mmCIF file of C-alpha atoms in Angstrom:
data_model
loop_
_atom_site.group_PDB
_atom_site.id
_atom_site.type_symbol
_atom_site.label_atom_id
_atom_site.label_comp_id
_atom_site.label_asym_id
_atom_site.label_seq_id
_atom_site.Cartn_x
_atom_site.Cartn_y
_atom_site.Cartn_z
ATOM 1 C CA MET A 1 -38.036 23.841 22.102
ATOM 2 C CA ASN A 2 -39.752 20.539 21.256
ATOM 3 C CA LYS A 3 -38.274 20.175 17.798
ATOM 4 C CA VAL A 4 -35.154 21.528 16.141
ATOM 5 C CA ARG A 5 -36.048 23.574 13.086
ATOM 6 C CA ILE A 6 -33.484 22.753 10.426
ATOM 7 C CA GLY A 7 -32.498 24.475 7.212
ATOM 8 C CA SER A 8 -30.586 22.214 4.819
ATOM 9 C CA ILE A 9 -28.306 23.302 1.978
ATOM 10 C CA GLY A 10 -27.440 21.142 -1.009
ATOM 11 C CA LEU A 11 -29.696 18.815 -2.970
ATOM 12 C CA GLY A 12 -27.186 16.410 -4.431
ATOM 13 C CA ARG A 13 -27.565 12.701 -3.739
ATOM 14 C CA LEU A 14 -26.739 12.934 -0.037
ATOM 15 C CA GLY A 15 -28.322 16.332 0.528
ATOM 16 C CA ASP A 16 -31.512 15.040 -1.030
ATOM 17 C CA ARG A 17 -31.495 12.063 1.340
ATOM 18 C CA HIS A 18 -30.809 14.253 4.382
ATOM 19 C CA ALA A 19 -33.738 16.476 3.450
ATOM 20 C CA GLU A 20 -36.080 13.499 3.177
ATOM 21 C CA ASN A 21 -34.865 12.029 6.467
ATOM 22 C CA ILE A 22 -35.271 15.295 8.374
ATOM 23 C CA ALA A 23 -38.740 15.853 6.944
ATOM 24 C CA GLU A 24 -40.039 12.330 7.428
ATOM 25 C CA LYS A 25 -37.893 10.218 9.762
ATOM 26 C CA ILE A 26 -36.395 12.426 12.504
ATOM 27 C CA PRO A 27 -39.026 12.804 15.232
ATOM 28 C CA ASN A 28 -37.227 15.579 17.111
ATOM 29 C CA ALA A 29 -36.536 17.721 14.033
ATOM 30 C CA GLU A 30 -38.482 19.688 11.441
ATOM 31 C CA LEU A 31 -37.285 20.609 7.956
ATOM 32 C CA ILE A 32 -38.192 24.283 7.917
ATOM 33 C CA ALA A 33 -36.021 25.515 5.016
ATOM 34 C CA LEU A 34 -34.177 24.279 1.926
ATOM 35 C CA CYS A 35 -31.397 25.933 -0.051
ATOM 36 C CA ASP A 36 -29.926 25.054 -3.445
ATOM 37 C CA VAL A 37 -28.663 26.983 -6.458
ATOM 38 C CA ASP A 38 -30.950 24.969 -8.757
ATOM 39 C CA ALA A 39 -34.247 26.808 -8.333
ATOM 40 C CA ASP A 40 -36.316 24.226 -10.228
ATOM 41 C CA LYS A 41 -34.967 21.292 -8.229
ATOM 42 C CA LEU A 42 -35.420 23.311 -5.044
ATOM 43 C CA LYS A 43 -39.048 24.040 -5.814
ATOM 44 C CA ARG A 44 -39.868 20.420 -6.642
ATOM 45 C CA LYS A 45 -38.237 19.105 -3.478
ATOM 46 C CA ALA A 46 -39.804 21.722 -1.242
ATOM 47 C CA GLU A 47 -43.245 20.955 -2.631
ATOM 48 C CA SER A 48 -42.846 17.204 -2.169
ATOM 49 C CA LEU A 49 -41.682 17.625 1.440
ATOM 50 C CA ARG A 50 -43.946 20.596 2.238
ATOM 51 C CA VAL A 51 -41.064 22.875 3.247
ATOM 52 C CA PRO A 52 -42.211 26.474 3.862
ATOM 53 C CA HIS A 53 -38.974 28.434 3.237
ATOM 54 C CA LEU A 54 -36.950 28.205 0.005
ATOM 55 C CA PHE A 55 -33.619 29.893 -0.696
ATOM 56 C CA THR A 56 -31.103 29.910 -3.518
ATOM 57 C CA ASP A 57 -28.667 31.910 -1.365
ATOM 58 C CA PHE A 58 -27.175 30.436 1.824
ATOM 59 C CA ASP A 59 -26.700 33.849 3.463
ATOM 60 C CA GLU A 60 -30.392 34.580 3.034
ATOM 61 C CA MET A 61 -31.353 31.287 4.665
ATOM 62 C CA LEU A 62 -29.189 32.180 7.670
ATOM 63 C CA GLU A 63 -31.266 35.358 8.116
ATOM 64 C CA CYS A 64 -34.417 33.283 8.569
ATOM 65 C CA ASP A 65 -35.450 33.427 12.236
ATOM 66 C CA ASP A 66 -37.319 30.139 11.933
ATOM 67 C CA VAL A 67 -34.040 28.252 11.370
ATOM 68 C CA ASP A 68 -32.398 26.917 14.555
ATOM 69 C CA ALA A 69 -29.768 24.752 12.876
ATOM 70 C CA VAL A 70 -28.340 24.022 9.453
ATOM 71 C CA VAL A 71 -27.327 20.809 7.720
ATOM 72 C CA ILE A 72 -24.556 21.422 5.185
ATOM 73 C CA ALA A 73 -24.471 19.012 2.250
ATOM 74 C CA SER A 74 -23.009 21.407 -0.291
ATOM 75 C CA PRO A 75 -19.807 20.859 -2.343
ATOM 76 C CA SER A 76 -16.804 20.093 -0.121
ATOM 77 C CA GLY A 77 -14.944 23.294 -0.922
ATOM 78 C CA LEU A 78 -17.777 25.384 0.537
ATOM 79 C CA HIS A 79 -18.073 23.622 3.893
ATOM 80 C CA THR A 80 -15.660 25.745 5.928
ATOM 81 C CA GLU A 81 -17.047 29.094 4.831
ATOM 82 C CA GLN A 82 -20.621 27.985 5.430
ATOM 83 C CA ILE A 83 -19.767 26.540 8.857
ATOM 84 C CA GLU A 84 -18.229 29.865 9.901
ATOM 85 C CA LYS A 85 -21.165 31.904 8.617
ATOM 86 C CA ALA A 86 -23.787 29.701 10.244
ATOM 87 C CA LEU A 87 -22.092 29.749 13.641
ATOM 88 C CA GLU A 88 -21.719 33.538 13.452
ATOM 89 C CA LYS A 89 -25.470 33.769 12.888
ATOM 90 C CA GLY A 90 -26.107 31.685 16.014
ATOM 91 C CA LYS A 91 -27.103 28.480 14.236
ATOM 92 C CA HIS A 92 -26.161 24.978 15.293
ATOM 93 C CA VAL A 93 -24.298 23.183 12.504
ATOM 94 C CA PHE A 94 -24.128 19.698 11.075
ATOM 95 C CA SER A 95 -21.681 19.425 8.179
ATOM 96 C CA GLU A 96 -21.064 16.564 5.831
ATOM 97 C CA LYS A 97 -17.512 15.316 5.398
ATOM 98 C CA PRO A 98 -14.926 16.435 4.659
ATOM 99 C CA LEU A 99 -14.607 19.337 7.081
ATOM 100 C CA GLY A 100 -12.587 21.106 4.384
ATOM 101 C CA ILE A 101 -10.428 20.207 1.419
ATOM 102 C CA THR A 102 -7.254 21.683 2.931
ATOM 103 C CA VAL A 103 -5.792 21.655 6.431
ATOM 104 C CA GLU A 104 -5.903 25.462 6.451
ATOM 105 C CA GLN A 105 -9.647 25.383 5.831
ATOM 106 C CA CYS A 106 -10.104 22.854 8.622
ATOM 107 C CA LYS A 107 -8.173 25.002 11.088
ATOM 108 C CA LYS A 108 -10.470 27.934 10.293
ATOM 109 C CA ALA A 109 -13.494 25.747 10.963
ATOM 110 C CA GLU A 110 -11.919 24.557 14.204
ATOM 111 C CA GLU A 111 -11.391 28.165 15.308
ATOM 112 C CA ALA A 112 -14.983 29.057 14.429
ATOM 113 C CA VAL A 113 -16.337 26.167 16.506
ATOM 114 C CA ALA A 114 -14.088 27.144 19.434
ATOM 115 C CA HIS A 115 -15.424 30.722 19.293
ATOM 116 C CA HIS A 116 -18.999 29.486 19.646
ATOM 117 C CA PRO A 117 -19.004 26.951 22.508
ATOM 118 C CA ASP A 118 -22.724 27.494 23.048
ATOM 119 C CA ARG A 119 -23.502 26.056 19.605
ATOM 120 C CA VAL A 120 -23.577 22.366 18.684
ATOM 121 C CA PHE A 121 -21.269 21.356 15.846
ATOM 122 C CA MET A 122 -21.223 17.845 14.414
ATOM 123 C CA LEU A 123 -19.463 16.253 11.455
ATOM 124 C CA GLY A 124 -21.025 13.551 9.280
ATOM 125 C CA PHE A 125 -18.938 10.464 10.003
ATOM 126 C CA MET A 126 -22.020 8.304 9.661
ATOM 127 C CA ARG A 127 -20.296 4.934 9.931
ATOM 128 C CA ARG A 128 -19.939 5.513 13.678
ATOM 129 C CA PHE A 129 -23.748 5.386 13.763
ATOM 130 C CA ASP A 130 -24.127 2.195 11.750
ATOM 131 C CA PRO A 131 -25.455 -0.600 14.037
ATOM 132 C CA SER A 132 -22.781 -3.091 12.931
ATOM 133 C CA TYR A 133 -19.909 -0.696 13.560
ATOM 134 C CA GLN A 134 -21.365 0.326 16.912
ATOM 135 C CA TYR A 135 -21.702 -3.336 17.907
ATOM 136 C CA ALA A 136 -18.089 -4.005 16.924
ATOM 137 C CA LYS A 137 -16.903 -0.933 18.842
ATOM 138 C CA GLN A 138 -18.632 -2.172 21.997
ATOM 139 C CA LYS A 139 -16.821 -5.500 21.698
ATOM 140 C CA VAL A 140 -13.446 -3.831 21.138
ATOM 141 C CA ASP A 141 -13.950 -1.482 24.092
ATOM 142 C CA ALA A 142 -15.008 -4.424 26.281
ATOM 143 C CA GLY A 143 -11.723 -6.166 25.471
ATOM 144 C CA GLU A 144 -13.379 -9.137 23.797
ATOM 145 C CA ILE A 145 -10.731 -9.370 21.048
ATOM 146 C CA GLY A 146 -7.841 -8.423 23.297
ATOM 147 C CA LYS A 147 -5.549 -5.623 22.193
ATOM 148 C CA PRO A 148 -6.355 -4.366 18.666
ATOM 149 C CA ILE A 149 -3.231 -4.648 16.519
ATOM 150 C CA LEU A 150 -4.500 -4.259 12.944
ATOM 151 C CA PHE A 151 -7.235 -2.209 11.300
ATOM 152 C CA ARG A 152 -7.980 -3.167 7.684
ATOM 153 C CA ALA A 153 -10.552 -1.442 5.509
ATOM 154 C CA TYR A 154 -11.759 -1.659 1.917
ATOM 155 C CA SER A 155 -13.904 1.089 0.385
ATOM 156 C CA GLN A 156 -14.879 0.280 -3.188
ATOM 157 C CA ASP A 157 -17.251 2.123 -5.482
ATOM 158 C CA PRO A 158 -18.809 0.204 -8.390
ATOM 159 C CA GLU A 159 -17.328 0.481 -11.864
ATOM 160 C CA LYS A 160 -20.754 1.385 -13.236
ATOM 161 C CA GLN A 161 -20.520 4.722 -11.375
ATOM 162 C CA ILE A 162 -17.093 5.593 -12.765
ATOM 163 C CA ALA A 163 -18.391 8.402 -14.995
ATOM 164 C CA GLY A 164 -19.520 10.337 -11.932
ATOM 165 C CA SER A 165 -16.199 9.729 -10.174
ATOM 166 C CA ILE A 166 -14.259 11.039 -13.164
ATOM 167 C CA ALA A 167 -16.489 14.101 -13.444
ATOM 168 C CA PHE A 168 -15.940 14.890 -9.755
ATOM 169 C CA ALA A 169 -12.195 14.106 -9.731
ATOM 170 C CA ALA A 170 -11.053 17.705 -10.160
ATOM 171 C CA HIS A 171 -12.828 18.729 -6.967
ATOM 172 C CA SER A 172 -12.610 15.550 -4.875
ATOM 173 C CA GLY A 173 -9.181 16.096 -3.338
ATOM 174 C CA GLY A 174 -8.196 12.573 -4.362
ATOM 175 C CA ALA A 175 -9.286 9.110 -3.329
ATOM 176 C CA PHE A 176 -7.812 9.291 0.160
ATOM 177 C CA LEU A 177 -9.749 12.462 0.993
ATOM 178 C CA ASP A 178 -12.890 11.628 -0.964
ATOM 179 C CA MET A 179 -13.226 7.922 -0.174
ATOM 180 C CA ALA A 180 -10.904 6.878 2.659
ATOM 181 C CA VAL A 181 -11.829 9.592 5.189
ATOM 182 C CA HIS A 182 -14.409 7.317 6.802
ATOM 183 C CA ASP A 183 -11.865 4.512 7.091
ATOM 184 C CA ILE A 184 -9.268 6.877 8.580
ATOM 185 C CA ASP A 185 -11.844 8.049 11.114
ATOM 186 C CA LEU A 186 -12.784 4.479 11.987
ATOM 187 C CA ALA A 187 -9.134 3.474 12.389
ATOM 188 C CA ARG A 188 -8.592 6.254 14.938
ATOM 189 C CA TRP A 189 -11.898 5.350 16.625
ATOM 190 C CA PHE A 190 -11.225 1.637 16.964
ATOM 191 C CA LEU A 191 -7.487 1.784 17.687
ATOM 192 C CA LYS A 192 -7.709 4.813 20.018
ATOM 193 C CA SER A 193 -4.454 6.099 18.617
ATOM 194 C CA GLU A 194 -3.067 8.451 15.969
ATOM 195 C CA PRO A 195 -1.051 7.279 12.951
ATOM 196 C CA GLU A 196 2.653 8.155 12.971
ATOM 197 C CA ASN A 197 3.553 7.540 9.344
ATOM 198 C CA VAL A 198 2.120 6.269 6.084
ATOM 199 C CA TYR A 199 3.303 4.677 2.867
ATOM 200 C CA ALA A 200 0.860 4.761 -0.050
ATOM 201 C CA VAL A 201 0.813 3.078 -3.458
ATOM 202 C CA GLY A 202 -1.648 2.701 -6.300
ATOM 203 C CA GLY A 203 -2.309 3.882 -9.811
ATOM 204 C CA CYS A 204 -4.651 4.316 -12.739
ATOM 205 C CA TYR A 205 -5.194 0.681 -13.628
ATOM 206 C CA ALA A 206 -8.356 1.130 -15.668
ATOM 207 C CA HIS A 207 -8.975 4.879 -16.018
ATOM 208 C CA GLU A 208 -6.074 7.184 -16.887
ATOM 209 C CA GLU A 209 -8.324 10.234 -16.416
ATOM 210 C CA PHE A 210 -7.462 10.355 -12.708
ATOM 211 C CA ALA A 211 -3.724 10.780 -13.392
ATOM 212 C CA ARG A 212 -4.093 14.424 -14.389
ATOM 213 C CA TYR A 213 -5.167 15.160 -10.804
ATOM 214 C CA GLY A 214 -2.341 13.183 -9.181
ATOM 215 C CA ASP A 215 -4.862 10.524 -8.258
ATOM 216 C CA GLY A 216 -5.567 6.880 -9.021
ATOM 217 C CA ASP A 217 -8.599 4.722 -9.636
ATOM 218 C CA ASN A 218 -7.303 2.272 -6.995
ATOM 219 C CA VAL A 219 -5.023 3.313 -4.111
ATOM 220 C CA SER A 220 -3.881 1.829 -0.820
ATOM 221 C CA CYS A 221 -1.704 2.666 2.162
ATOM 222 C CA LEU A 222 -0.050 1.140 5.215
ATOM 223 C CA MET A 223 0.056 3.106 8.462
ATOM 224 C CA LYS A 224 1.864 2.692 11.736
ATOM 225 C CA PHE A 225 0.045 4.033 14.801
ATOM 226 C CA GLN A 226 1.555 5.567 17.930
ATOM 227 C CA ASN A 227 0.466 2.598 20.056
ATOM 228 C CA GLY A 228 2.182 0.184 17.650
ATOM 229 C CA ALA A 229 -0.962 -0.929 15.824
ATOM 230 C CA MET A 230 -1.052 -1.309 12.042
ATOM 231 C CA GLY A 231 -3.544 0.110 9.586
ATOM 232 C CA PHE A 232 -4.182 -0.903 5.986
ATOM 233 C CA LEU A 233 -6.614 1.028 3.788
ATOM 234 C CA PHE A 234 -7.727 0.325 0.216
ATOM 235 C CA ALA A 235 -9.876 2.727 -1.807
ATOM 236 C CA GLY A 236 -11.046 1.574 -5.222
ATOM 237 C CA ARG A 237 -13.355 2.963 -7.863
ATOM 238 C CA THR A 238 -13.672 -0.063 -10.153
ATOM 239 C CA ALA A 239 -15.457 -2.794 -8.179
ATOM 240 C CA PRO A 240 -17.250 -5.002 -10.731
ATOM 241 C CA HIS A 241 -19.707 -6.438 -8.221
ATOM 242 C CA GLY A 242 -21.117 -3.280 -6.581
ATOM 243 C CA TYR A 243 -20.622 -1.018 -3.582
ATOM 244 C CA HIS A 244 -18.283 -2.792 -1.170
ATOM 245 C CA ILE A 245 -17.410 -1.535 2.318
ATOM 246 C CA GLU A 246 -15.416 -4.019 4.381
ATOM 247 C CA THR A 247 -13.686 -3.571 7.739
ATOM 248 C CA GLU A 248 -11.613 -5.902 9.897
ATOM 249 C CA ILE A 249 -10.176 -5.346 13.370
ATOM 250 C CA VAL A 250 -7.581 -7.928 14.386
ATOM 251 C CA GLY A 251 -6.856 -8.285 18.081
ATOM 252 C CA THR A 252 -4.569 -10.450 20.183
ATOM 253 C CA LYS A 253 -7.530 -12.629 21.209
ATOM 254 C CA GLY A 254 -9.944 -12.382 18.319
ATOM 255 C CA VAL A 255 -10.981 -10.830 15.017
ATOM 256 C CA LEU A 256 -14.027 -8.771 14.038
ATOM 257 C CA ARG A 257 -15.154 -8.459 10.431
ATOM 258 C CA ILE A 258 -17.854 -6.095 9.209
ATOM 259 C CA GLY A 259 -19.299 -6.540 5.735
ATOM 260 C CA SER A 260 -16.708 -9.064 4.563
ATOM 261 C CA VAL A 261 -19.286 -10.323 2.056
ATOM 262 C CA PRO A 262 -21.128 -7.253 0.738
ATOM 263 C CA GLN A 263 -24.834 -7.900 0.445
ATOM 264 C CA LYS A 264 -28.076 -6.038 0.016
ATOM 265 C CA ASN A 265 -29.956 -8.322 2.427
ATOM 266 C CA ILE A 266 -29.983 -11.963 3.504
ATOM 267 C CA VAL A 267 -31.690 -13.223 0.327
ATOM 268 C CA GLU A 268 -29.834 -15.779 -1.798
ATOM 269 C CA ILE A 269 -30.687 -16.055 -5.490
ATOM 270 C CA LEU A 270 -30.481 -19.456 -7.140
ATOM 271 C CA ASP A 271 -30.716 -19.257 -10.931
ATOM 272 C CA SER A 272 -28.815 -20.028 -14.125
ATOM 273 C CA HIS A 273 -25.843 -18.020 -12.837
ATOM 274 C CA GLY A 274 -25.524 -20.201 -9.737
ATOM 275 C CA VAL A 275 -26.095 -19.159 -6.130
ATOM 276 C CA ARG A 276 -25.482 -15.505 -5.383
ATOM 277 C CA ARG A 277 -26.292 -12.526 -3.184
ATOM 278 C CA GLU A 278 -26.939 -9.030 -4.482
ATOM 279 C CA CYS A 279 -24.859 -6.039 -3.339
ATOM 280 C CA CYS A 280 -26.045 -2.640 -2.184
ATOM 281 C CA GLU A 281 -26.191 -0.131 -5.014
ATOM 282 C CA ASP A 282 -24.383 2.706 -3.207
ATOM 283 C CA PHE A 283 -23.584 4.375 0.122
ATOM 284 C CA LEU A 284 -27.116 5.718 0.497
ATOM 285 C CA GLU A 285 -28.517 2.211 0.589
ATOM 286 C CA ARG A 286 -25.767 0.639 2.718
ATOM 287 C CA PHE A 287 -25.829 3.339 5.398
ATOM 288 C CA GLN A 288 -29.457 4.456 5.225
ATOM 289 C CA ASN A 289 -30.071 3.828 8.933
ATOM 290 C CA ALA A 290 -26.798 5.468 9.948
ATOM 291 C CA TYR A 291 -27.757 8.679 8.137
ATOM 292 C CA ILE A 292 -30.987 8.810 10.123
ATOM 293 C CA SER A 293 -29.254 8.057 13.423
ATOM 294 C CA GLU A 294 -26.585 10.739 13.031
ATOM 295 C CA ILE A 295 -29.104 13.534 12.373
ATOM 296 C CA ASN A 296 -31.205 12.224 15.245
ATOM 297 C CA GLU A 297 -28.121 12.524 17.455
ATOM 298 C CA PHE A 298 -27.446 16.063 16.193
ATOM 299 C CA ALA A 299 -30.981 17.195 17.037
ATOM 300 C CA ASP A 300 -30.895 15.415 20.394
ATOM 301 C CA CYS A 301 -27.649 17.182 21.334
ATOM 302 C CA ILE A 302 -29.265 20.540 20.614
ATOM 303 C CA LEU A 303 -32.419 19.747 22.576
ATOM 304 C CA HIS A 304 -30.515 18.428 25.604
ATOM 305 C CA ASN A 305 -27.613 20.892 25.530
ATOM 306 C CA ARG A 306 -24.806 18.377 25.098
ATOM 307 C CA LYS A 307 -21.975 17.930 22.610
ATOM 308 C CA PRO A 308 -21.678 15.027 20.142
ATOM 309 C CA GLU A 309 -18.821 12.550 20.243
ATOM 310 C CA VAL A 310 -17.774 13.412 16.685
ATOM 311 C CA THR A 311 -15.947 16.740 16.851
ATOM 312 C CA VAL A 312 -14.426 19.344 14.575
ATOM 313 C CA TYR A 313 -11.016 18.069 15.694
ATOM 314 C CA ASP A 314 -11.840 14.650 14.239
ATOM 315 C CA GLY A 315 -12.567 16.354 10.941
ATOM 316 C CA ARG A 316 -9.294 18.252 10.924
ATOM 317 C CA ARG A 317 -7.202 15.207 11.862
ATOM 318 C CA VAL A 318 -8.732 13.066 9.128
ATOM 319 C CA VAL A 319 -7.968 15.704 6.481
ATOM 320 C CA GLU A 320 -4.380 16.000 7.755
ATOM 321 C CA ILE A 321 -3.920 12.233 7.611
ATOM 322 C CA ALA A 322 -5.569 11.946 4.176
ATOM 323 C CA GLY A 323 -3.245 14.687 2.933
ATOM 324 C CA SER A 324 -0.225 12.717 4.155
ATOM 325 C CA CYS A 325 -1.561 9.636 2.342
ATOM 326 C CA LYS A 326 -1.867 11.622 -0.870
ATOM 327 C CA GLN A 327 1.642 13.055 -0.420
ATOM 328 C CA SER A 328 3.059 9.549 -0.018
ATOM 329 C CA PHE A 329 1.122 8.338 -3.067
ATOM 330 C CA GLU A 330 2.439 11.196 -5.198
ATOM 331 C CA THR A 331 6.067 10.972 -4.032
ATOM 332 C CA GLY A 332 6.385 7.232 -3.484
ATOM 333 C CA LYS A 333 7.985 7.898 -0.111
ATOM 334 C CA LEU A 334 7.185 7.147 3.519
ATOM 335 C CA VAL A 335 5.611 10.267 5.042
ATOM 336 C CA GLU A 336 5.693 11.202 8.707
ATOM 337 C CA ILE A 337 2.265 12.433 9.810
ATOM 338 C CA GLN A 338 2.129 15.721 11.674
ATOM 339 C CA GLN A 339 0.812 15.340 15.203
ATOM 340 C CA GLY A 340 -1.334 17.722 17.254
#
């Protein structure tokens, strides 16, 4: 096998980007099939990317012998079922986050992966593949900031996208699951430890629509990790300035900051408003290279018969931790996080 032949399901914003990347920017992969319930959108995308096989049914795509692996970018609630089905059909699987929307779903996915050790499974925690985060991780692992004692992360979506957030709120699982999963994963990755407990606060400061789902438009939490380190996470949906992802790792001998001033590029604009820098529009722009790198890694693992660093266990743990954050937010109490 010189190239991995991939069938991709889901043509939302991220699924659309994955399809384009596989077709045009992943040298060791080929986009052989596309699947989406919207037949018109499917046809247009397949024509533009010259994809030979089109499906509106996921089960039918799995029957296609030309498909070696699948990329799952469908709605979150479908991930677990589709992971199980694809593995049963002998396909390698890349799934977008979250692994599932409940811990029970995640455990089923974990069992399915365990039953198929000959297949590659990878979860889409793309920030691990961002060059800046990888550079920071190398410095932490080399001991350049001493012992990490605090992980702080901000994930803010722009206010101008609030209509989409409200429309998706019923199915998102809440801000901690929908937005903070990447920060939870990074905290575990950088601190090399699991959180013991969490206390979460927040509310609907600008948009009461989220309250009906036990959610907020801005939420935060403080975690204590097993190795004594601290974690602080903030997830907001009302940033006036744009998409803002910021991370800080404080150590006993130094501090690393990633994206502390969100910016599209290194251009400064001097005009009647003063001196300013523009922000990225959304996650697709900020992490465009990371999305390419993670699929490249997925295909490379298949071609060279090795397993990726990001595992199904990472997906399950993040959902468990996010669930504890949500429980603390809803009850206003400190919540002990289940271990294992």
